[in-house]
Coordinates of N, CA and C in Angstrom, one line a residue:
M13 N 0.7 -1.1 0.0 CA -0.1 0.0 0.2 C 1.1 1.4 0.0
V14 N 0.5 2.2 -0.8 CA 1.3 3.5 -0.8 C 1.0 4.3 0.5
S15 N 2.4 4.8 1.1 CA 2.2 5.5 2.2 C 2.1 6.9 1.7
H16 N 0.9 7.5 2.0 CA 0.7 8.7 1.9 C 1.3 10.0 2.3
E17 N 1.6 9.6 3.9 CA 2.5 10.4 4.7 C 3.9 10.5 4.2
L18 N 4.3 9.2 3.8 CA 5.9 9.3 3.4 C 6.1 10.2 2.0
I19 N 4.8 10.1 1.3 CA 4.9 10.8 -0.3 C 4.7 12.3 0.1
A20 N 3.8 12.7 1.1 CA 3.6 14.0 1.6 C 5.0 14.8 2.0
H21 N 5.7 13.8 2.7 CA 7.0 14.3 3.2 C 8.1 14.4 2.3
Y22 N 8.5 13.4 1.4 CA 9.4 13.2 0.7 C 9.1 13.1 -0.8
G23 N 8.0 13.5 -1.0 CA 7.5 13.3 -2.5 C 8.2 14.1 -3.5
V24 N 8.4 15.4 -3.0 CA 9.3 16.5 -3.9 C 10.8 15.9 -4.0
L25 N 11.3 15.2 -3.1 CA 12.7 14.9 -3.5 C 12.6 13.6 -4.1
V26 N 11.9 12.7 -4.0 CA 11.5 11.7 -4.9 C 11.4 12.0 -6.4
V27 N 10.6 13.1 -6.6 CA 10.1 13.6 -8.0 C 11.5 14.1 -8.7
F28 N 12.1 15.1 -7.7 CA 13.2 15.7 -8.2 C 14.4 14.7 -8.6
L29 N 15.0 14.0 -7.6 CA 15.8 12.8 -7.9 C 15.3 11.9 -9.1
N30 N 14.4 11.5 -9.3 CA 14.0 10.5 -10.3 C 13.9 11.3 -11.7
V31 N 13.3 12.5 -11.5 CA 13.7 13.0 -13.0 C 15.1 13.7 -13.4
L32 N 15.8 13.7 -12.3 CA 17.2 14.2 -12.5 C 17.8 13.2 -13.2
G33 N 17.7 11.7 -12.5 CA 18.2 10.8 -12.7 C 18.1 10.2 -14.3
A34 N 16.8 10.2 -14.5 CA 16.2 10.0 -15.9 C 16.9 10.7 -16.8
S35 N 17.1 12.1 -16.3 CA 17.7 13.1 -17.5 C 19.2 12.9 -17.7
L36 N 19.8 12.2 -16.6 CA 21.3 12.1 -16.8 C 21.3 10.6 -17.5
G37 N 20.2 10.1 -17.7 CA 20.3 8.7 -18.5 C 20.3 7.5 -17.7
L38 N 20.1 7.6 -16.2 CA 20.0 6.5 -15.2 C 18.6 5.8 -15.6
P39 N 18.7 4.2 -15.4 CA 17.2 3.4 -15.4 C 16.3 3.7 -14.4
V40 N 16.0 4.9 -14.0 CA 15.1 4.8 -13.0 C 13.4 5.1 -13.3
P41 N 12.7 4.6 -12.8 CA 11.1 4.4 -13.3 C 10.4 5.9 -12.7
V42 N 10.8 6.7 -13.6 CA 10.3 8.0 -13.4 C 9.0 8.3 -13.9
M43 N 8.5 7.7 -14.8 CA 6.8 7.9 -15.2 C 6.1 7.0 -14.0
P44 N 6.3 5.9 -13.8 CA 5.4 5.3 -12.5 C 5.5 5.9 -11.5
T45 N 6.9 6.6 -11.1 CA 6.8 7.7 -9.9 C 6.0 8.7 -9.9
L46 N 5.8 9.6 -11.2 CA 5.2 10.7 -11.1 C 3.7 10.3 -11.1
I47 N 3.2 9.1 -12.0 CA 1.8 8.6 -11.8 C 1.6 8.4 -10.3
T48 N 2.3 7.6 -9.7 CA 2.1 7.3 -8.0 C 1.7 8.4 -7.5
I49 N 2.7 9.6 -7.4 CA 2.7 10.9 -6.7 C 1.6 11.5 -7.3
G50 N 1.2 11.7 -8.2 CA -0.3 12.2 -8.7 C -1.3 11.4 -8.0
A51 N -1.3 10.4 -7.9 CA -2.5 9.3 -7.3 C -2.6 9.6 -5.8
S52 N -1.5 9.7 -5.3 CA -1.3 10.1 -3.6 C -1.7 11.3 -3.4
C53 N -1.5 12.3 -4.3 CA -1.8 13.8 -4.0 C -3.5 13.9 -4.0
A54 N -4.1 13.0 -4.8 CA -5.5 13.1 -5.2 C -6.1 12.3 -4.1
I55 N -5.7 11.3 -3.7 CA -6.3 11.0 -2.5 C -6.1 11.3 -1.3
A56 N -5.0 11.6 -1.0 CA -4.7 12.3 0.3 C -5.4 14.0 0.6
T57 N -5.7 14.4 -0.3 CA -6.6 15.8 -0.2 C -8.1 15.7 -0.4
P58 N -8.8 16.5 0.1 CA -10.2 16.3 0.1 C -10.8 17.0 -1.2
S59 N -10.2 17.8 -1.6 CA -10.7 18.9 -2.5 C -9.5 19.1 -3.9
A60 N -10.3 19.5 -5.2 CA -9.2 20.0 -6.0 C -8.5 21.2 -5.9
S61 N -9.1 22.2 -4.9 CA -8.5 23.4 -4.6 C -7.3 23.2 -3.6
A62 N -7.5 22.1 -2.7 CA -6.2 21.8 -2.1 C -5.3 20.9 -2.8
M63 N -5.5 20.3 -3.7 CA -4.7 19.3 -4.3 C -4.0 20.0 -5.3
L64 N -4.3 21.0 -6.1 CA -3.4 21.9 -7.0 C -2.4 22.4 -6.6
P65 N -2.2 23.1 -5.4 CA -0.9 23.5 -4.7 C 0.1 22.4 -4.7
Q66 N -0.3 21.0 -4.3 CA 0.7 20.0 -4.0 C 1.2 19.6 -5.6
M67 N 0.3 19.5 -6.4 CA 0.7 19.1 -7.7 C 1.3 20.3 -8.6
A68 N 1.4 21.5 -8.3 CA 2.5 22.6 -8.8 C 3.7 22.5 -8.0
V69 N 3.6 22.0 -6.7 CA 5.1 21.8 -6.1 C 5.9 20.6 -6.7
M70 N 5.1 19.5 -6.9 CA 5.7 18.4 -7.5 C 5.9 18.7 -9.1
L71 N 5.1 19.3 -9.7 CA 5.6 20.0 -11.0 C 7.0 20.6 -11.1
A72 N 7.0 21.6 -10.3 CA 8.2 22.4 -9.8 C 9.4 21.6 -9.7
A73 N 9.1 20.7 -8.9 CA 10.5 19.9 -8.5 C 10.8 19.1 -9.8
A74 N 9.8 18.5 -10.6 CA 10.3 17.8 -11.8 C 10.8 18.5 -12.8
V75 N 10.4 19.7 -13.0 CA 11.2 20.6 -13.8 C 12.4 21.2 -13.5
A76 N 12.7 21.4 -12.2 CA 14.2 21.6 -11.6 C 14.9 20.5 -12.2
G77 N 14.4 19.2 -11.6 CA 15.4 18.1 -12.1 C 15.7 17.8 -13.4
G78 N 14.6 17.9 -14.0 CA 14.7 17.7 -15.6 C 15.7 18.5 -16.3
V79 N 15.6 20.0 -15.9 CA 16.3 21.0 -16.7 C 17.6 20.9 -16.0
L80 N 17.9 20.7 -14.8 CA 19.2 20.7 -14.3 C 19.9 19.3 -14.7
G81 N 19.5 18.2 -14.9 CA 20.0 16.8 -15.7 C 20.5 17.4 -17.2
D82 N 19.4 18.1 -17.9 CA 19.3 18.4 -19.1 C 20.7 19.5 -19.5
L83 N 20.9 20.4 -18.6 CA 21.9 21.4 -18.9 C 23.4 20.6 -18.8
I84 N 23.5 19.7 -18.2 CA 24.7 18.8 -18.0 C 25.1 18.3 -19.4
W85 N 23.7 17.6 -20.1 CA 24.2 17.0 -21.4 C 24.3 18.0 -22.3
F86 N 23.7 19.2 -22.2 CA 23.5 20.2 -23.0 C 24.9 21.1 -23.2
Q87 N 25.5 21.3 -22.2 CA 27.0 21.6 -22.2 C 28.1 20.8 -22.6
G88 N 27.5 19.4 -22.2 CA 28.6 18.3 -23.0 C 28.4 18.3 -24.3
G89 N 27.2 18.5 -25.1 CA 27.2 18.4 -26.5 C 27.6 19.9 -26.9
K90 N 27.8 21.0 -26.5 CA 28.3 22.3 -26.7 C 29.7 22.1 -26.9
R91 N 30.4 21.2 -26.0 CA 31.7 21.4 -25.7 C 32.5 20.4 -26.4
Y92 N 31.9 19.1 -26.5 CA 32.5 17.7 -26.9 C 31.6 17.4 -28.2
G93 N 30.8 18.1 -28.7 CA 29.9 17.6 -29.8 C 29.7 16.1 -29.9
E94 N 30.2 15.6 -31.3 CA 30.0 14.3 -31.5 C 30.3 13.1 -30.4
R95 N 31.3 13.5 -29.8 CA 31.7 12.5 -28.6 C 30.7 12.3 -27.8
T96 N 30.1 13.4 -27.3 CA 29.1 13.5 -26.2 C 27.7 12.4 -26.7
L97 N 27.4 12.9 -28.1 CA 26.4 12.1 -28.8 C 26.6 10.6 -28.9
H98 N 27.9 10.1 -28.9 CA 28.1 8.6 -28.8 C 28.0 8.2 -27.6
T99 N 28.5 9.0 -26.7 CA 28.3 8.3 -25.1 C 27.1 8.4 -24.7
V100 N 26.3 9.2 -25.2 CA 24.7 9.3 -24.7 C 24.0 7.9 -25.7
C101 N 24.4 7.9 -26.6 CA 23.9 6.7 -27.6 C 24.2 5.2 -26.8
S102 N 25.5 5.4 -26.2 CA 26.0 4.2 -25.6 C 24.9 3.6 -24.5
L103 N 24.3 4.5 -24.1 CA 23.2 4.4 -23.2 C 21.9 3.8 -23.4
S104 N 21.8 3.6 -24.8 CA 20.6 3.3 -25.4 C 20.8 1.7 -25.8
L105 N 19.5 0.9 -25.8 CA 19.5 -0.3 -26.2 C 19.4 -0.2 -28.0
S106 N 19.2 0.7 -28.5 CA 19.2 0.8 -29.8 C 19.8 1.8 -30.4
R107 N 21.0 1.8 -30.2 CA 22.3 2.9 -30.3 C 22.5 3.2 -31.9
E108 N 22.5 1.9 -32.4 CA 22.8 2.0 -33.9 C 22.2 3.1 -34.7
S109 N 20.9 3.4 -34.6 CA 20.0 4.5 -35.1 C 19.5 5.4 -34.4
C110 N 20.1 5.8 -33.0 CA 19.5 6.8 -32.4 C 20.2 8.3 -33.0
I111 N 21.3 8.1 -33.5 CA 21.8 9.5 -33.6 C 21.2 9.9 -35.0
T112 N 21.0 9.0 -36.0 CA 20.4 9.2 -37.3 C 19.0 9.6 -37.0
R113 N 18.3 9.1 -36.3 CA 16.9 9.3 -35.8 C 16.8 10.7 -35.1
T114 N 17.7 11.2 -34.4 CA 17.4 12.2 -33.6 C 17.7 13.4 -34.8
E115 N 18.9 13.3 -35.3 CA 19.3 14.2 -36.3 C 18.1 14.7 -37.4
N116 N 17.3 13.5 -37.8 CA 16.3 13.7 -38.7 C 15.2 14.5 -38.0
F117 N 15.0 14.1 -36.7 CA 13.9 15.0 -36.2 C 14.1 16.4 -36.0
F118 N 15.5 16.7 -35.5 CA 16.3 18.1 -35.4 C 16.1 18.9 -36.6
S119 N 16.3 18.2 -37.8 CA 16.6 19.0 -39.1 C 14.9 19.3 -39.1
K120 N 14.1 18.8 -39.0 CA 12.8 18.9 -39.3 C 12.0 20.1 -38.3
W121 N 12.4 19.8 -36.7 CA 11.5 20.5 -35.8 C 12.5 21.6 -35.2
G122 N 13.9 21.4 -35.4 CA 14.5 22.3 -34.7 C 14.7 22.4 -33.3
V123 N 15.0 23.4 -32.6 CA 15.0 23.2 -30.9 C 13.5 22.9 -30.3
R124 N 12.6 23.0 -31.1 CA 11.0 22.8 -30.7 C 11.0 21.3 -30.6
L125 N 11.8 20.5 -30.8 CA 12.0 19.0 -30.8 C 11.8 18.6 -29.1
L126 N 12.3 19.6 -28.3 CA 12.4 19.4 -26.9 C 11.1 19.5 -26.2
I127 N 10.2 20.1 -26.8 CA 8.8 20.1 -26.3 C 8.2 18.8 -26.3
V128 N 8.5 17.9 -27.1 CA 7.7 16.6 -27.2 C 8.7 15.5 -27.3
A129 N 10.3 15.8 -27.2 CA 11.0 14.7 -27.1 C 11.0 13.7 -26.0
R130 N 10.3 14.0 -25.0 CA 10.4 13.3 -23.5 C 9.0 12.1 -23.9
F131 N 8.3 12.6 -24.6 CA 7.1 11.3 -25.2 C 7.8 10.2 -25.7
V132 N 9.0 10.2 -26.4 CA 9.3 9.3 -27.2 C 10.5 8.7 -26.6
P133 N 10.6 7.4 -26.6 CA 11.7 6.9 -25.4 C 13.2 7.0 -26.3
G134 N 13.8 7.7 -25.4 CA 15.3 7.7 -25.8 C 15.5 8.8 -26.8
L135 N 14.5 9.6 -26.9 CA 14.8 10.8 -28.1 C 15.2 12.0 -27.4
S136 N 14.7 12.1 -25.9 CA 15.1 13.3 -25.2 C 16.7 13.1 -25.0
L137 N 16.8 12.2 -24.4 CA 18.6 12.1 -24.2 C 19.7 12.3 -25.1
V138 N 19.1 12.3 -26.3 CA 19.9 12.5 -27.5 C 20.0 13.9 -28.1
S139 N 18.5 14.5 -28.0 CA 18.1 15.7 -28.6 C 18.7 16.8 -27.6
V140 N 18.9 16.5 -26.4 CA 19.6 17.7 -25.4 C 21.2 18.0 -26.1
P141 N 21.8 17.1 -25.9 CA 23.0 17.2 -26.5 C 23.4 17.7 -28.0
L142 N 22.5 17.1 -28.5 CA 22.4 17.4 -30.0 C 22.2 19.2 -30.3
C143 N 21.1 19.7 -29.4 CA 21.0 20.8 -29.2 C 22.4 21.8 -28.9
G144 N 22.9 21.2 -28.1 CA 24.4 21.8 -27.6 C 25.5 21.7 -28.8
A145 N 25.5 20.6 -29.4 CA 26.2 20.4 -30.5 C 26.0 21.2 -31.8
M146 N 24.7 21.6 -32.0 CA 24.3 22.5 -33.0 C 24.2 23.9 -32.6
A147 N 24.8 24.2 -31.3 CA 25.2 25.7 -31.3 C 23.7 26.3 -30.7
V148 N 22.7 25.7 -30.5 CA 21.5 26.3 -29.9 C 21.4 27.5 -28.7
R149 N 20.9 28.5 -28.8 CA 21.3 29.5 -27.8 C 20.8 29.1 -26.2
L150 N 21.3 29.2 -25.4 CA 20.9 28.7 -24.0 C 19.7 29.2 -23.4
R151 N 19.3 30.3 -23.8 CA 18.0 31.0 -23.5 C 16.7 30.1 -24.3
S152 N 17.3 30.1 -25.8 CA 16.1 29.1 -26.5 C 16.1 27.9 -25.8
F153 N 17.1 26.9 -25.5 CA 17.2 25.7 -24.8 C 16.5 25.7 -23.8
L154 N 16.5 26.7 -22.8 CA 15.9 26.6 -21.2 C 14.7 26.6 -21.7
W155 N 14.2 27.6 -22.4 CA 12.8 27.8 -22.4 C 12.0 26.8 -23.2
H156 N 12.3 26.2 -24.0 CA 11.9 24.9 -24.8 C 12.0 23.6 -23.9
D157 N 13.0 23.4 -23.4 CA 13.2 22.4 -22.4 C 12.2 22.5 -21.3
C158 N 12.1 23.4 -20.5 CA 11.2 23.6 -19.4 C 9.6 23.6 -19.9
A159 N 9.5 23.9 -20.9 CA 8.0 23.6 -21.6 C 7.9 22.3 -21.6
G160 N 8.9 21.5 -22.3 CA 8.9 20.0 -22.7 C 8.9 19.1 -21.5
V161 N 9.5 19.5 -20.3 CA 9.5 18.8 -19.2 C 8.3 18.9 -18.3
A162 N 7.7 20.3 -18.3 CA 6.5 20.9 -17.7 C 5.4 19.7 -18.4
L163 N 5.2 19.6 -19.7 CA 4.1 19.2 -20.4 C 4.5 17.6 -20.1
W164 N 5.7 17.1 -20.2 CA 5.6 15.6 -19.9 C 5.1 15.3 -18.2
A165 N 5.8 16.1 -17.5 CA 5.6 16.0 -15.9 C 4.1 16.0 -15.5
S166 N 3.6 17.0 -16.3 CA 2.2 17.3 -16.0 C 1.1 15.9 -16.4
A167 N 1.7 15.4 -17.7 CA 0.8 14.4 -18.3 C 0.9 13.3 -17.1
G168 N 2.0 12.9 -16.6 CA 2.2 11.7 -15.7 C 1.6 12.0 -14.4
L169 N 1.5 13.3 -13.9 CA 0.8 13.7 -12.6 C -1.0 13.7 -12.9
M170 N -1.2 14.2 -14.0 CA -2.6 14.0 -14.1 C -3.3 12.6 -14.0
I171 N -2.4 11.7 -15.0 CA -2.9 10.3 -15.2 C -3.2 9.9 -13.7
G172 N -2.2 10.2 -12.9 CA -2.0 9.6 -11.4 C -3.4 9.9 -10.7
G173 N -3.7 11.4 -10.9 CA -4.8 11.9 -10.4 C -6.0 11.9 -10.9
I174 N -6.0 11.3 -12.1 CA -7.3 10.7 -12.7 C -7.8 9.5 -12.2
F175 N -6.7 8.6 -12.2 CA -7.0 7.2 -12.2 C -6.6 6.8 -10.8
A176 N -6.8 7.7 -9.7 CA -6.0 7.5 -8.2 C -6.7 6.3 -7.6
S177 N -8.0 6.2 -7.8 CA -8.7 4.9 -7.0 C -8.1 3.7 -7.4
Q178 N -8.1 3.4 -8.7 CA -7.6 2.3 -9.6 C -6.1 1.9 -9.3
I179 N -5.4 3.1 -9.2 CA -4.0 2.8 -9.2 C -3.8 2.3 -7.4
E180 N -4.5 2.8 -6.6 CA -4.7 2.4 -5.4 C -5.1 1.1 -5.1
Q181 N -5.9 0.5 -5.9 CA -6.5 -0.8 -6.1 C -5.3 -1.6 -6.4
I182 N -4.6 -1.3 -7.3 CA -3.3 -1.9 -8.1 C -2.3 -2.2 -7.0
F183 N -2.2 -0.9 -6.4 CA -1.1 -1.3 -5.2 C -1.4 -1.9 -3.6
A184 N -2.5 -2.0 -3.8 CA -3.3 -3.0 -2.6 C -3.3 -4.4 -2.9
M185 N -3.5 -4.7 -4.3 CA -3.3 -6.2 -4.6 C -1.6 -6.6 -4.8
L186 N -0.7 -5.6 -5.1 CA 0.7 -6.0 -5.1 C 1.0 -6.0 -3.6
S187 N 0.5 -5.2 -2.7 CA 0.9 -5.7 -1.5 C 0.4 -6.9 -0.8
D188 N -0.7 -7.3 -1.3 CA -1.2 -8.6 -0.8 C -0.3 -9.8 -1.5
L189 N 0.1 -9.6 -2.8 CA 1.2 -10.6 -3.5 C 2.7 -10.6 -2.7
G190 N 2.9 -9.5 -2.1 CA 4.3 -9.5 -1.7 C 5.5 -9.5 -2.5
W191 N 6.3 -10.4 -2.3 CA 7.7 -10.7 -2.9 C 7.5 -11.2 -4.2
H192 N 6.2 -11.9 -4.6 CA 5.8 -12.5 -6.0 C 5.7 -11.4 -6.6
A193 N 4.9 -10.1 -6.4 CA 4.9 -9.3 -7.3 C 6.3 -8.5 -7.7
L194 N 7.2 -8.5 -7.0 CA 8.6 -8.3 -7.4 C 9.1 -8.9 -8.4
L195 N 9.1 -10.3 -7.9 CA 9.6 -11.5 -9.0 C 9.0 -11.3 -10.3
I196 N 7.7 -11.1 -10.4 CA 7.3 -11.0 -11.6 C 7.5 -9.8 -12.6
A197 N 7.7 -8.5 -11.6 CA 8.2 -7.4 -12.4 C 9.5 -7.6 -12.8
G198 N 10.4 -8.3 -12.0 CA 11.7 -8.1 -12.2 C 11.9 -9.0 -13.4
S199 N 11.2 -10.3 -13.5 CA 11.3 -11.2 -14.3 C 10.9 -10.4 -15.9
A200 N 9.5 -9.5 -15.9 CA 9.5 -8.9 -17.1 C 10.3 -8.0 -17.4
L201 N 10.7 -7.3 -16.7 CA 12.0 -6.7 -17.1 C 13.1 -7.0 -17.6
A202 N 13.5 -8.0 -17.2 CA 14.7 -8.9 -17.6 C 14.5 -9.3 -19.0
L203 N 13.2 -9.9 -19.1 CA 12.8 -10.3 -20.4 C 12.9 -9.4 -21.5
Y204 N 12.3 -8.2 -21.1 CA 12.4 -7.1 -22.1 C 13.6 -6.5 -22.7
I205 N 14.8 -6.6 -21.6 CA 16.2 -6.1 -21.9 C 16.9 -7.2 -22.8
L206 N 16.4 -8.5 -22.5 CA 17.1 -9.7 -23.5 C 16.5 -9.5 -24.5
Y207 N 15.2 -9.3 -25.0 CA 14.9 -9.1 -26.0 C 15.3 -8.1 -26.6
R208 N 15.5 -6.8 -26.2 CA 16.1 -5.6 -27.2 C 17.6 -5.9 -27.3
Y209 N 18.4 -6.6 -26.3 CA 19.6 -7.0 -26.6 C 19.7 -8.0 -27.8
C210 N 18.8 -8.9 -27.9 CA 19.2 -9.9 -29.0 C 18.7 -9.4 -30.3
R211 N 17.8 -8.4 -30.2 CA 17.4 -7.6 -31.5 C 18.4 -6.8 -31.8
R212 N 19.0 -6.0 -31.0 CA 20.0 -5.4 -31.5 C 21.4 -5.9 -32.2
A213 N 21.8 -7.1 -31.5 CA 23.0 -8.0 -32.0 C 22.3 -8.4 -33.4
M214 N 21.0 -9.0 -33.6 CA 20.7 -9.6 -34.8 C 20.8 -8.5 -36.1
M215 N 20.5 -7.1 -35.5 CA 20.7 -6.2 -36.3 C 21.9 -5.9 -36.7
A216 N 23.0 -5.9 -35.6 CA 24.2 -5.5 -36.0 C 24.9 -6.6 -36.8
R217 N 24.6 -7.8 -36.8 CA 25.1 -8.8 -37.3 C 24.5 -8.7 -38.9
T218 N 23.3 -8.5 -39.2 CA 22.7 -8.2 -40.5 C 23.6 -7.2 -41.3
L219 N 23.8 -6.0 -40.4 CA 24.3 -4.8 -41.1 C 25.9 -5.2 -41.5
R220 N 26.6 -6.0 -40.5 CA 27.9 -6.5 -40.7 C 28.0 -7.4 -41.9
K221 N 27.2 -8.1 -42.2 CA 27.1 -8.9 -43.5 C 27.0 -8.0 -44.9
A222 N 25.8 -7.3 -44.6 CA 25.7 -6.5 -45.7 C 27.0 -5.7 -46.2
Q223 N 27.7 -5.1 -45.1 CA 28.8 -4.4 -45.5 C 30.0 -5.5 -45.9
I224 N 30.4 -6.4 -45.6 CA 30.9 -7.5 -46.1 C 30.7 -7.8 -47.5
G225 N 29.4 -7.9 -47.7 CA 28.9 -8.3 -49.1 C 29.2 -7.0 -50.2
V226 N 29.0 -6.1 -49.6 CA 29.3 -4.8 -50.7 C 31.0 -4.7 -50.8
E227 N 31.8 -4.8 -49.9 CA 33.1 -4.8 -50.0 C 33.7 -6.1 -51.1
S228 N 33.0 -7.1 -50.8 CA 33.5 -8.4 -51.6 C 33.0 -8.1 -53.1
L229 N 31.8 -7.3 -53.2 CA 31.3 -7.0 -54.6 C 32.2 -6.0 -55.1
Q230 N 32.6 -5.0 -54.4 CA 33.5 -3.8 -55.0 C 34.8 -4.8 -55.4
E231 N 35.6 -5.3 -54.4 CA 36.6 -6.1 -54.9 C 36.8 -6.8 -56.0
F232 N 35.5 -7.7 -56.4 CA 35.2 -8.5 -57.6 C 35.0 -7.6 -59.0
L233 N 34.6 -6.2 -58.7 CA 34.5 -5.4 -59.9 C 35.8 -5.0 -60.2
E234 N 36.7 -4.4 -58.8 CA 37.8 -3.9 -59.4 C 38.8 -4.9 -60.2
H235 N 38.9 -6.2 -59.7 CA 39.4 -7.2 -60.5 C 38.8 -7.6 -61.7

């Protein structure tokens, strides 16, 4: 069962650290955290007028953590350029296409990409240093990044607030299952990571064979 008293005392810090960690590329469950926090705020407060200030504080913590983490990658992209992009893509399970995909998005949308980047898995982590590498002005970056983080965090908090009773029932059920719930969740996460890793390995092998085939054809034509 979710402890609403603990969330009331430490929710701001939890939101800040989760969003900061996600912005830095750490595998933290930031969206489930935002949804849980939003549900707790809705359940613990008797009216919408009392809930809105709490939601606003949580949103401010999310924006502060997100922009702070993004600033680090932005400065890294501005200073080190392509090396930072490769470092960021090494954190992705689909790193072969992350730079190309982000550059395509950026060429179409520019810095406005930051407003929706967090809704696309892996896009935000690469688009932020790309903005630095493309010499986007700091003021423009901060404005668009704040808007993007606020929109994304608001979605998570609002989902939690709207479906608060259902989320409370889910946590009650998980509490009854005890350690079995953790085992199921851990197994599902491990299978997902294994699937993505195998898919990446197969793609890399296919690309390597295609490259070898092209090189062999070139050698044949030259001779």
